Short mmCIF file of C-alpha atoms in Angstrom, two decimals:
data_model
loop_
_atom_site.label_atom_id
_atom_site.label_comp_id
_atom_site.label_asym_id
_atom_site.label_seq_id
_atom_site.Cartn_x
_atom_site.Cartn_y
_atom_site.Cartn_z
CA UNK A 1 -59.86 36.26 -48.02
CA UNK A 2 -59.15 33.57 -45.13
CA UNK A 3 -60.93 33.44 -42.18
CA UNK A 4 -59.17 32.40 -38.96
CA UNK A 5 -61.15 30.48 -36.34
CA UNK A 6 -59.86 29.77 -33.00
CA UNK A 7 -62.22 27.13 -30.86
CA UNK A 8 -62.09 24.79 -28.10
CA UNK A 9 -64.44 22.59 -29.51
CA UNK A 10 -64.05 20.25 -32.97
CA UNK A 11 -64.14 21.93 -36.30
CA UNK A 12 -64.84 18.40 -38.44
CA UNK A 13 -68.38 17.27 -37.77
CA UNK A 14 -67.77 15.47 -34.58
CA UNK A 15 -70.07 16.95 -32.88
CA UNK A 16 -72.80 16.61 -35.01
CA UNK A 17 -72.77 12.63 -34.39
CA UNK A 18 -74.40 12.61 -31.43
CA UNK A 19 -77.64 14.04 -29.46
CA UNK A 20 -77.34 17.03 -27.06
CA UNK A 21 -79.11 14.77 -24.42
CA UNK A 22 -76.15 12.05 -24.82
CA UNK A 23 -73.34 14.81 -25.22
CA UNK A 24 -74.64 16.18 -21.61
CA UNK A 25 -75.52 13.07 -19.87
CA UNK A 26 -72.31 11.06 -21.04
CA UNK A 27 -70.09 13.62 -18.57
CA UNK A 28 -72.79 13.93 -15.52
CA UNK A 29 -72.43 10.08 -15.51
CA UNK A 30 -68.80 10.29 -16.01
CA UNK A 31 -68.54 12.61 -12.97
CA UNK A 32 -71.28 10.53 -10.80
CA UNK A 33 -69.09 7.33 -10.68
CA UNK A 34 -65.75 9.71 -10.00
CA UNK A 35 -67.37 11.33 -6.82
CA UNK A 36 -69.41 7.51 -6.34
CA UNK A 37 -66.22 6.01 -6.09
CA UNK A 38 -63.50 8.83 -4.35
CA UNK A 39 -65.64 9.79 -1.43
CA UNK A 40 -64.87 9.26 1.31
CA UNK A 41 -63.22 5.97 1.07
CA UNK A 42 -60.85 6.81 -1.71
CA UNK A 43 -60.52 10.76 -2.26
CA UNK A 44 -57.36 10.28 -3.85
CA UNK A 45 -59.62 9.94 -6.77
CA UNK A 46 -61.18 13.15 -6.83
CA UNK A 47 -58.76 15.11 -8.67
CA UNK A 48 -59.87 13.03 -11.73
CA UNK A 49 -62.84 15.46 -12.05
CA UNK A 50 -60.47 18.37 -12.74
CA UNK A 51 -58.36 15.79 -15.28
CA UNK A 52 -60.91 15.18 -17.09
CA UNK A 53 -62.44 18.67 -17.94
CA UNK A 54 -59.75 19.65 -20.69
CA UNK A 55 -59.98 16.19 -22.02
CA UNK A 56 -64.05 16.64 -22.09
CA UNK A 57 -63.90 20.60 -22.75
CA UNK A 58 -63.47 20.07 -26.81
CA UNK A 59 -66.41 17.71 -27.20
CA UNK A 60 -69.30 20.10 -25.78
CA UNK A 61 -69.31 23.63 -24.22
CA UNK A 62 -71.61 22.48 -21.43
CA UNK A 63 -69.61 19.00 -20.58
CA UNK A 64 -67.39 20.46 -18.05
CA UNK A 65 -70.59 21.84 -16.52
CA UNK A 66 -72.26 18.35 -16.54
CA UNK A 67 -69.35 16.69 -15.26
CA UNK A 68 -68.87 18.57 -12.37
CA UNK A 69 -72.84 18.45 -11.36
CA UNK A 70 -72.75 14.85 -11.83
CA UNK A 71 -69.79 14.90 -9.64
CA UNK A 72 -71.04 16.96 -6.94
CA UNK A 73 -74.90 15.32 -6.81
CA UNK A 74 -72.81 12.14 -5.86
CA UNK A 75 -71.37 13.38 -3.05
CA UNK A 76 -73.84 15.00 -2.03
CA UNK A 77 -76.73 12.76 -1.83
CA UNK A 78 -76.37 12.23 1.76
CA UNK A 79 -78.14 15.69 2.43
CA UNK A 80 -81.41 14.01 1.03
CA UNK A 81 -81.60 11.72 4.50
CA UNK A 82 -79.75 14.05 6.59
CA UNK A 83 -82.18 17.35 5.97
CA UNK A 84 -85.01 15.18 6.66
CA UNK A 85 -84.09 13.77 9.69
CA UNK A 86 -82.90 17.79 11.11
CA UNK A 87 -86.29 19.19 9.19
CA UNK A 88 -88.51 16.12 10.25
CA UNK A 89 -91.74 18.16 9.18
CA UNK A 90 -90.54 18.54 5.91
CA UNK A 91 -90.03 15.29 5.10
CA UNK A 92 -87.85 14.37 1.91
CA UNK A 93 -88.70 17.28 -0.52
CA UNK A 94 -86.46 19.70 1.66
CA UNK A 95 -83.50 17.31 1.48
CA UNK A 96 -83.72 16.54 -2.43
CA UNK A 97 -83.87 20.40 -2.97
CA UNK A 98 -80.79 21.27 -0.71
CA UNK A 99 -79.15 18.45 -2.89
CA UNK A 100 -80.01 19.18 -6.47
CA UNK A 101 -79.67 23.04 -5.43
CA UNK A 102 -76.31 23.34 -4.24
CA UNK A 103 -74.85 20.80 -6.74
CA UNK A 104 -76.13 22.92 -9.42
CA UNK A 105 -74.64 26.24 -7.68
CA UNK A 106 -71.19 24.19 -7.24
CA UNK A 107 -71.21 23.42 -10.86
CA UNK A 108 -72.81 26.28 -12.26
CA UNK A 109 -69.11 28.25 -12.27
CA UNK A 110 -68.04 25.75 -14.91
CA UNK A 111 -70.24 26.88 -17.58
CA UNK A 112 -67.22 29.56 -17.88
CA UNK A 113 -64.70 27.25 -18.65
CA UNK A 114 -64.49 26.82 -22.11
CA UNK A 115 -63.84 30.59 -22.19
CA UNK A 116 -61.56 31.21 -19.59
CA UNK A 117 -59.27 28.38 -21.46
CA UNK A 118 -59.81 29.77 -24.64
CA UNK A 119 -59.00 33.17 -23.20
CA UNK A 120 -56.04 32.29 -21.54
CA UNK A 121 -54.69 29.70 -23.98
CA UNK A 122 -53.82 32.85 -26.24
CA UNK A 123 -51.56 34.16 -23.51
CA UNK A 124 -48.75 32.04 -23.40
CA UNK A 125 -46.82 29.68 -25.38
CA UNK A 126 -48.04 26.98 -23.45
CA UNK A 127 -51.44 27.36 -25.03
CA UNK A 128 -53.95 24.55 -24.20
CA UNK A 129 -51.88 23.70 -21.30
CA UNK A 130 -51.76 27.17 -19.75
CA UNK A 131 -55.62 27.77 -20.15
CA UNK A 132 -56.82 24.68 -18.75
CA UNK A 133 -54.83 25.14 -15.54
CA UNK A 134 -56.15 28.41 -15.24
CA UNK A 135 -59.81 27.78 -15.89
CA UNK A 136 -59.92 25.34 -13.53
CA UNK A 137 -58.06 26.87 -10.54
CA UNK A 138 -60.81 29.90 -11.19
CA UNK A 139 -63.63 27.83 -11.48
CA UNK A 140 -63.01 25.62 -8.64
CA UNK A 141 -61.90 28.40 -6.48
CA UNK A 142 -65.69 30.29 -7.05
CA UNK A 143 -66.73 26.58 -6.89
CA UNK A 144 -65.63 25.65 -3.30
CA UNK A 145 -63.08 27.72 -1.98
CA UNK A 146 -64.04 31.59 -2.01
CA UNK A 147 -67.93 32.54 -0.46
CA UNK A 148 -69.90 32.73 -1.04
CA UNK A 149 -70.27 29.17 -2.28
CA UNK A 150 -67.08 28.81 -0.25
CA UNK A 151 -69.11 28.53 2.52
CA UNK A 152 -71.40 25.99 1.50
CA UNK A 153 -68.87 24.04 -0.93
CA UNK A 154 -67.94 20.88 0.20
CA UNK A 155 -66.10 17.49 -1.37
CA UNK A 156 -63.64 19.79 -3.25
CA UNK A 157 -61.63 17.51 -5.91
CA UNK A 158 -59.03 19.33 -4.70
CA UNK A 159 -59.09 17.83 -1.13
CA UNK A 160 -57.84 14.27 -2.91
CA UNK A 161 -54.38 16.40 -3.93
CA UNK A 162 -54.09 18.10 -0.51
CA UNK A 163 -53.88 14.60 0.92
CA UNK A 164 -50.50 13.87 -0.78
CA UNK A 165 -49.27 17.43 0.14
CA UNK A 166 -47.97 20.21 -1.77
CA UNK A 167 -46.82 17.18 -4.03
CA UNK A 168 -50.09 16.35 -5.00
CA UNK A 169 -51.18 20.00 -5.45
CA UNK A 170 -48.42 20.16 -8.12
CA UNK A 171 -49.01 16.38 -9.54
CA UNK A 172 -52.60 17.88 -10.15
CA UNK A 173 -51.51 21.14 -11.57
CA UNK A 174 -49.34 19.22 -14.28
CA UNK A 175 -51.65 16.71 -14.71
CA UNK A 176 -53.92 19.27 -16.49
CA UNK A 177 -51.41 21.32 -17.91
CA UNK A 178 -50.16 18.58 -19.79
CA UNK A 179 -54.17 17.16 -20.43
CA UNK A 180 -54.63 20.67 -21.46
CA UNK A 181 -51.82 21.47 -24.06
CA UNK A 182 -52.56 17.71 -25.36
CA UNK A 183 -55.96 18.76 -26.18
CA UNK A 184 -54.93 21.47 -28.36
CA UNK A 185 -52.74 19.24 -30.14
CA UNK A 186 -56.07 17.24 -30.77
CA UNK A 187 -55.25 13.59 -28.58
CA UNK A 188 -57.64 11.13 -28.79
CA UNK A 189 -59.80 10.33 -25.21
CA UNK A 190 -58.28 6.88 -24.48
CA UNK A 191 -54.34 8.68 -24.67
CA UNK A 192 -55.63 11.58 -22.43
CA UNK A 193 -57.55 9.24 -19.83
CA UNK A 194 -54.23 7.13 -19.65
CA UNK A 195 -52.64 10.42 -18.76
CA UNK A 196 -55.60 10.92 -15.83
CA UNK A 197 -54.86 7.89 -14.75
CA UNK A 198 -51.08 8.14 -14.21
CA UNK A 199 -51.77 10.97 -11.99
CA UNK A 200 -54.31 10.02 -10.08
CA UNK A 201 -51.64 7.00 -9.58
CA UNK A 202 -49.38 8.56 -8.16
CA UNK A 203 -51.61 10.64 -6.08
CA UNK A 204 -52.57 7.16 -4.41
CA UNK A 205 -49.02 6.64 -3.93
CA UNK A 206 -47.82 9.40 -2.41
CA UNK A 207 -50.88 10.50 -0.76
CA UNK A 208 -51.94 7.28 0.74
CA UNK A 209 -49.56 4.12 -0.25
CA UNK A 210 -46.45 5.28 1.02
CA UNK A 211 -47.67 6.59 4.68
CA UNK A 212 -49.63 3.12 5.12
CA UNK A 213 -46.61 1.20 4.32
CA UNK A 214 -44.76 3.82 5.81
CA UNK A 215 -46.92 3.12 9.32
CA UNK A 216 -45.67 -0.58 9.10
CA UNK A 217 -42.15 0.01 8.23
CA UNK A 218 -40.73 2.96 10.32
CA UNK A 219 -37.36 2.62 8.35
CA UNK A 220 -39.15 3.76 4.97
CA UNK A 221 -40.72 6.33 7.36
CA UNK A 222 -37.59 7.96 8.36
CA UNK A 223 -36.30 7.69 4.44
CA UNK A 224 -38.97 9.60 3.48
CA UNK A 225 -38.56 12.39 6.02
CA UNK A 226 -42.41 12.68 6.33
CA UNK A 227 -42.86 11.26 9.72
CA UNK A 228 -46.46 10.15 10.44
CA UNK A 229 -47.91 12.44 13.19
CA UNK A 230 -49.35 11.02 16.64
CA UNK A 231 -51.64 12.69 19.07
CA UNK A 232 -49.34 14.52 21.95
CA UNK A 233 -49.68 11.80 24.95
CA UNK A 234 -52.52 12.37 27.56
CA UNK A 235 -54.65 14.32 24.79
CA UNK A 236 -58.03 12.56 24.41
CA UNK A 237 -60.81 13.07 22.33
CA UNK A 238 -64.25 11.91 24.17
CA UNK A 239 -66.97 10.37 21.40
CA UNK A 240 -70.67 10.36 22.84
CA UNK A 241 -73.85 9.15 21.67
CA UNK A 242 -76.09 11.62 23.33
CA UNK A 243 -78.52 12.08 19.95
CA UNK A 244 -80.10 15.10 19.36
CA UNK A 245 -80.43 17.12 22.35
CA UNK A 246 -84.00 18.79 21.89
CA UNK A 247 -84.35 20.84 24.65
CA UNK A 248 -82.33 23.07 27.47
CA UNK A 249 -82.96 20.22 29.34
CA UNK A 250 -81.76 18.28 27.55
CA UNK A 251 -78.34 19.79 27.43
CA UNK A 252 -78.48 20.06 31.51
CA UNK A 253 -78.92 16.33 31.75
CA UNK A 254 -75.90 16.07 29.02
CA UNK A 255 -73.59 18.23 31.08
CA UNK A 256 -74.75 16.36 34.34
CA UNK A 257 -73.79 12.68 32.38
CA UNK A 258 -70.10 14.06 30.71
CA UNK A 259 -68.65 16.51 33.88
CA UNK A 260 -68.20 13.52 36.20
CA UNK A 261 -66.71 11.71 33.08
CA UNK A 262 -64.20 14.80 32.15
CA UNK A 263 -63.26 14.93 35.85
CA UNK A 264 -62.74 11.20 36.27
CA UNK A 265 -60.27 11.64 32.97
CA UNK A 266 -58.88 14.27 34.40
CA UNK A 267 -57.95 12.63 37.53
CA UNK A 268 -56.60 9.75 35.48
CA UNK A 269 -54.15 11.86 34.14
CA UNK A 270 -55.01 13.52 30.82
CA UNK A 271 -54.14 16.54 29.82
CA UNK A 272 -56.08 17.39 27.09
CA UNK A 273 -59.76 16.83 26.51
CA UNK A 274 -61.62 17.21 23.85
CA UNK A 275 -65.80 17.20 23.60
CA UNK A 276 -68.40 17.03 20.68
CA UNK A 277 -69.59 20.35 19.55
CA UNK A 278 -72.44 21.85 21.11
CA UNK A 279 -73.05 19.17 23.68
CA UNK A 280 -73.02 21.59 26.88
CA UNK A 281 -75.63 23.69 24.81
CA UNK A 282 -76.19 27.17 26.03
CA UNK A 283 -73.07 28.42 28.10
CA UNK A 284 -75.48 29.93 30.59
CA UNK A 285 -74.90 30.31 34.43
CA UNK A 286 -76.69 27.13 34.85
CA UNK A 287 -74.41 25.35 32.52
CA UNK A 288 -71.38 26.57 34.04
CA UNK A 289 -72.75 25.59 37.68
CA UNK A 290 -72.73 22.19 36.44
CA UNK A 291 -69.33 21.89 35.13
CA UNK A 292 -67.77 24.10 38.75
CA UNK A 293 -66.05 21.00 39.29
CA UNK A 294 -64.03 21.16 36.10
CA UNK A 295 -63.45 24.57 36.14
CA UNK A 296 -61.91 24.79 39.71
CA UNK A 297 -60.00 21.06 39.15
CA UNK A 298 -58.27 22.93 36.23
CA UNK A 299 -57.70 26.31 39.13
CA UNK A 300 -55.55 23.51 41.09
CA UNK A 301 -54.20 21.84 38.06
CA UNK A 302 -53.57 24.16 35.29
CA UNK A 303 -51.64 22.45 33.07
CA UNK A 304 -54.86 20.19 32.35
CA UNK A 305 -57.01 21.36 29.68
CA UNK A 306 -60.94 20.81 28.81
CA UNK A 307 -62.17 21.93 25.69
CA UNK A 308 -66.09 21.77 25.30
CA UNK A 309 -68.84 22.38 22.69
CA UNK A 310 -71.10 25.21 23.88
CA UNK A 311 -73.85 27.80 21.97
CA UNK A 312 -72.32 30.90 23.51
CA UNK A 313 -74.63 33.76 23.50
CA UNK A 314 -73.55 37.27 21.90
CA UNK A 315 -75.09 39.93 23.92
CA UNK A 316 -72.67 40.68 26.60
CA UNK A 317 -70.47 38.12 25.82
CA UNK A 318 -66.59 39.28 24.23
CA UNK A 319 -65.66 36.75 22.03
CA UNK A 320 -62.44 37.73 21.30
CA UNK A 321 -61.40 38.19 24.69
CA UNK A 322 -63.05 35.00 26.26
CA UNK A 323 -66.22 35.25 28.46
CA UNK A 324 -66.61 36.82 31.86
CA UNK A 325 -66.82 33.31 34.25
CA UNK A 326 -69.57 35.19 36.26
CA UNK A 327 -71.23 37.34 33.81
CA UNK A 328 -74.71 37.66 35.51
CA UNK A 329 -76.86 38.35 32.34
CA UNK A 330 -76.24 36.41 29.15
CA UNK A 331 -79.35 35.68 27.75
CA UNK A 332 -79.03 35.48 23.62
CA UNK A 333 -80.38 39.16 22.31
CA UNK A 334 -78.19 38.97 19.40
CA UNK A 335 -78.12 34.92 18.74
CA UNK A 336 -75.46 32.41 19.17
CA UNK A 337 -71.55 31.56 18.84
CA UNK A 338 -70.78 28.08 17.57
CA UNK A 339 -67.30 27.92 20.22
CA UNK A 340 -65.20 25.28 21.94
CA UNK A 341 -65.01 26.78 25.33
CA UNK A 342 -61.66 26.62 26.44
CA UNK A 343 -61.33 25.70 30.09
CA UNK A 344 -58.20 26.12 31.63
CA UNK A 345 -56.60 27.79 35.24
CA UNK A 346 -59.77 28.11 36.53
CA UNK A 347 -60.97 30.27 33.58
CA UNK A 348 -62.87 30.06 30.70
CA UNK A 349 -62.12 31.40 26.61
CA UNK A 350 -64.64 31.08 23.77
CA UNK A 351 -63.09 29.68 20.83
CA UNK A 352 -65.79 30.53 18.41
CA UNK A 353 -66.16 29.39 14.52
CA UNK A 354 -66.03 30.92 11.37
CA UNK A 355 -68.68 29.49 9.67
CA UNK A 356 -71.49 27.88 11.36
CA UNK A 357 -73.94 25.49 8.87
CA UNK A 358 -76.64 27.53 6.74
CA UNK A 359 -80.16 27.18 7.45
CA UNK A 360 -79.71 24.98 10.65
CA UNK A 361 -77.55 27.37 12.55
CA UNK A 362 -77.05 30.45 10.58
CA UNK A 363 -80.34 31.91 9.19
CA UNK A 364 -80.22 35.65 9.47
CA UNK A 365 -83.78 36.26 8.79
CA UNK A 366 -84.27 34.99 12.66
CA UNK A 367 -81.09 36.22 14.41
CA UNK A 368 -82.42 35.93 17.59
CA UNK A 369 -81.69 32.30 17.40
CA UNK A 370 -78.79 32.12 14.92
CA UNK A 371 -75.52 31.85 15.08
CA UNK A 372 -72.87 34.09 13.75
CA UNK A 373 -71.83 33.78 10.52
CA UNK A 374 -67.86 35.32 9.73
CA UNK A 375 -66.27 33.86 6.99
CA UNK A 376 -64.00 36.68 6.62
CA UNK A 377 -62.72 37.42 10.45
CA UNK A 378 -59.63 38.61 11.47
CA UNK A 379 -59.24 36.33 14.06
CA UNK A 380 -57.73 32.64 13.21
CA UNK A 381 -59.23 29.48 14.80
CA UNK A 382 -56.07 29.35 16.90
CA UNK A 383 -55.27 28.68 20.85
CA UNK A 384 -51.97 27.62 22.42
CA UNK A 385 -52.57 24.37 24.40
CA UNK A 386 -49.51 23.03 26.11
CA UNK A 387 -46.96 25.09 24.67
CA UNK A 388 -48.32 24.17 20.99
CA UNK A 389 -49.90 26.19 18.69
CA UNK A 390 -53.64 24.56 18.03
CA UNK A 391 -55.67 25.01 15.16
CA UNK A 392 -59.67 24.13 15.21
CA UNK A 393 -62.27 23.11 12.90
CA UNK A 394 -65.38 22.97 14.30
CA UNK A 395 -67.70 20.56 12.45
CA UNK A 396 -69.11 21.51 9.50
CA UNK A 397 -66.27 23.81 8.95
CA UNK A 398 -64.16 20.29 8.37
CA UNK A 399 -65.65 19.64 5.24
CA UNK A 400 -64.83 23.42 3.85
CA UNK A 401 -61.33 24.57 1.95
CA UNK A 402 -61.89 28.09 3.38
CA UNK A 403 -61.63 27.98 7.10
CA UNK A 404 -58.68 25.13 6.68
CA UNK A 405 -57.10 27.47 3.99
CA UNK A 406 -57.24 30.24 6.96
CA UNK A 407 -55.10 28.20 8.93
CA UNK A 408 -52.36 27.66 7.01
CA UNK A 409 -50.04 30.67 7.62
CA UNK A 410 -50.28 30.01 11.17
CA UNK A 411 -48.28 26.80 11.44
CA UNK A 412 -50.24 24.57 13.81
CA UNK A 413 -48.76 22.03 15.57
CA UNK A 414 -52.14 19.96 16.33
CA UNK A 415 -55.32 19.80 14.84
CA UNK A 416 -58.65 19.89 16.90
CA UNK A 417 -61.89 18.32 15.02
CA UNK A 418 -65.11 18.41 17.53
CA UNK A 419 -68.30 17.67 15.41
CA UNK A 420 -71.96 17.02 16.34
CA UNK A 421 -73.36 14.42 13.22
CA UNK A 422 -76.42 13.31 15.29
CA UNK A 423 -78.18 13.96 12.05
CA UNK A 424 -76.55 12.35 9.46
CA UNK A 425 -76.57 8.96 10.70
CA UNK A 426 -77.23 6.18 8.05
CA UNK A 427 -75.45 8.46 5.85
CA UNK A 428 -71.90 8.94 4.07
CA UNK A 429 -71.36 12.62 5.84
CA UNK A 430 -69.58 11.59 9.01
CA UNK A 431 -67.14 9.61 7.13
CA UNK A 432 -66.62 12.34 4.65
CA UNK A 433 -65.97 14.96 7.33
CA UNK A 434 -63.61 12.81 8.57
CA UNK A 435 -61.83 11.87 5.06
CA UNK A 436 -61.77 15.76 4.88
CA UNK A 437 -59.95 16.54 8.58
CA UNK A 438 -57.60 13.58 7.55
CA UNK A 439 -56.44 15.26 4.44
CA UNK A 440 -55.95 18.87 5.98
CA UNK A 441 -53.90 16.93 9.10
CA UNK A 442 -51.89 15.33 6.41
CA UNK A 443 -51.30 18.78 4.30
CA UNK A 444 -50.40 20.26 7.26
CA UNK A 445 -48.49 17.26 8.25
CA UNK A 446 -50.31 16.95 11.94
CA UNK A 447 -51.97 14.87 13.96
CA UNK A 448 -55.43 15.45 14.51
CA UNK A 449 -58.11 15.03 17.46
CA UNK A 450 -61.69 13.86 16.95
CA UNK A 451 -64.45 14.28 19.32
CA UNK A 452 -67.72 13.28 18.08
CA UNK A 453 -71.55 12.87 19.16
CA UNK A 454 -73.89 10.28 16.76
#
């Protein structure tokens, strides 16, 4: 009688070379210099990760796990600093536990890999090819795309193909296809790495080569048919350095400092201006009595626009419709929105989020101080501004696939990016934000507006 075996892993001894501890550390190194070196200087390189899992997938069950843990703890490490500097009492242990924590929850969907390819490589007569693409797209989409990790996933390897466009999604795609069916066909490494390479190549290229030449050379710009996007003239983004803002006075003092700024801009002829998030603090009656000067320029001016960073309150507050300019009780009963408020004609419109940052802003088990938390609403981060259809990410939401992902079917013309990374300075997490805005902007082939306060 013969015995059939079908495996994804070595039938002749290979495995038996070498110790568990080197088969598991070998691929969280591996991924550690692949996130090291693609964020957020070079995130055309991320895709490698998901190159290299069928090529690494045959050597050890739990090497696609490792690689992607090793992946994600590098770009990661910046929450070590940054929690300790938002959670000053609890000094580094908080910020090391947020860090090894979620980059084992981001990798932990990969210990189903080597089945879901072996599953699906029975399926079709591409094999190999067929069941890496597939194990991947699932894994990486309960990685970092759907919550609820989606809403805590960030430095997808997926952003790095989003960068070069639908393009690169596809250059991925076949990239592991073809890393996949190789494997089953039992390629050496070295062949399959070459392969990695040649994507991730051309990834650089189109993603990233061609636009910077492209920048320099507006007749290779117009052969392409990809023209590079520019901010709509008069439409300014305003950067502060206001810190963290520890009190309501605090935020009074703010607003006091930036109205006689916005107005001055104003006056100067912008049309659109853009603020940090959160920098007006509680959109309270005192709040708004402090930016009456805006709000009644924009009543004699309405085609100017000011679009500012507030903690809206809930209770008697209708999101979805915009807030009542002289609501006369708004004190937070039911916590917080995390909105750009919209001020335009004299009027005012929350703009909230989606998903506001766990733990700092969202922590249900004190909602009288939280902010809302809806991943899965109905209404799109959209506003017309101008006669253009806007779309908005508000901070942390920039470094997320799902919020950007919500976007897509709505064809935005411009791109609005306010963020508040007073505590992440000294780290990598303000420059990976913005790596991450840059790529959606360039899937979505738009410009896009940055407001920030350090």
């Amino acid at each position: 009688m013969t015995v059939h075996r079908s495996t994804v892993y070595p039938v002749d001894g290979s495995r038996s070379r070498t110790s568990p501890l080197f088969r598991f550390s070998a691929p969280t190194l591996l991924g550690a210099m692949v996130g090291t070196l693609a964020w957020p200087h070079a995130i055309w390189l991320a895709p490698l990760a998901f190159l290299l899992l069928p090529a690494l997938n045959k050597r050890y069950w739990l090497a696609p796990f490792a690689l992607m843990f090793g992946y994600h703890l590098a770009t990661t490490y910046g929450l070590i600093k940054g929690t300790s500097v938002f959670f000053p009492h609890s000094g580094l242990f908080l910020g090391i536990g947020f860090w090894s924590l979620s980059s084992l929850a981001f990798a932990l969907p990969y210990l189903a890999y080597p089945y879901i390819a072996l599953y699906f490589r029975g399926c079709s007569l591409a094999g190999g090819g067929f069941g890496a693409v597939t194990a991947t797209i699932i894994t990486s989409a309960v990685s970092t795309i759907l919550p609820p990790l989606g809403i805590i996933g960030w430095t997808s390897p997926w952003l790095g193909a989003i960068a070069a466009g639908p393009t690169g999604i596809l250059l991925t795609v076949l990239g592991i296809f073809a890393l996949g069916y190789w494997e089953r066909k039992n390629q050496d490494i070295p062949v399959c790495l070459l392969m990695a390479g040649i994507v991730v190549f051309n990834l650089w290229l189109l993603g990233f080569a061609f636009p910077a030449l492209a920048e320099r050379v507006p007749a290779l710009d117009d052969m392409m048919g990809h023209p590079l996007p520019t901010a709509p003239a008069g439409w300014v983004g305003i950067n502060t350095h206001l810190g963290r803002l520890r009190s309501n006075l605090s935020y009074v003092d703010a607003s006091m400092e930036m109205a006689p700024k916005v107005l001055a801009d104003l006056r100067s002829g912008d049309n659109v201006v853009l603020l940090p998030e959160t920098v007006a603090g509680p959109w309270l009656p005192g709040t708004r009595a402090i930016w009456r000067p805006v709000i009644r320029w924009t009543a004699r001016h309405p085609e100017q626009i000011v679009l500012l960073g507030a903690d809206v309150p809930l209770a008697r507050c209708q999101p979805l419709a915009g807030c009542e300019p002289h609501g006369r009780d708004l004190r937070p009963a039911k916590g917080y929105l995390d909105a750009l408020v919209k001020i335009q004609d004299g009027h005012q419109t929350v703009l909230p989020d989606h998903i506001p940052v766990p733990f700092s802003m969202w922590h249900p088990w004190h909602p009288r101080n939280s902010f809302r938390m809806a991943p899965f609403s109905r209404k799109p981060e959209t506003t017309e501004i101008d006669g253009k259809k806007v779309g908005y990410l508000i901070c942390y939401e920039q470094l997320l696939m799902w919020p950007a992902l919500d976007l897509y079917p709505h064809g935005i013309q411009v791109l609005l990016a306010p963020a508040n990374d007073w505590w992440a300075r000294g780290t990598d997490i303000p420059a990976i934000q913005r790596a991450s805005a840059k790529a959606w902007a360039a899937f979505f082939r738009v410009p896009v507006l940055f407001a920030m306060n350090h």
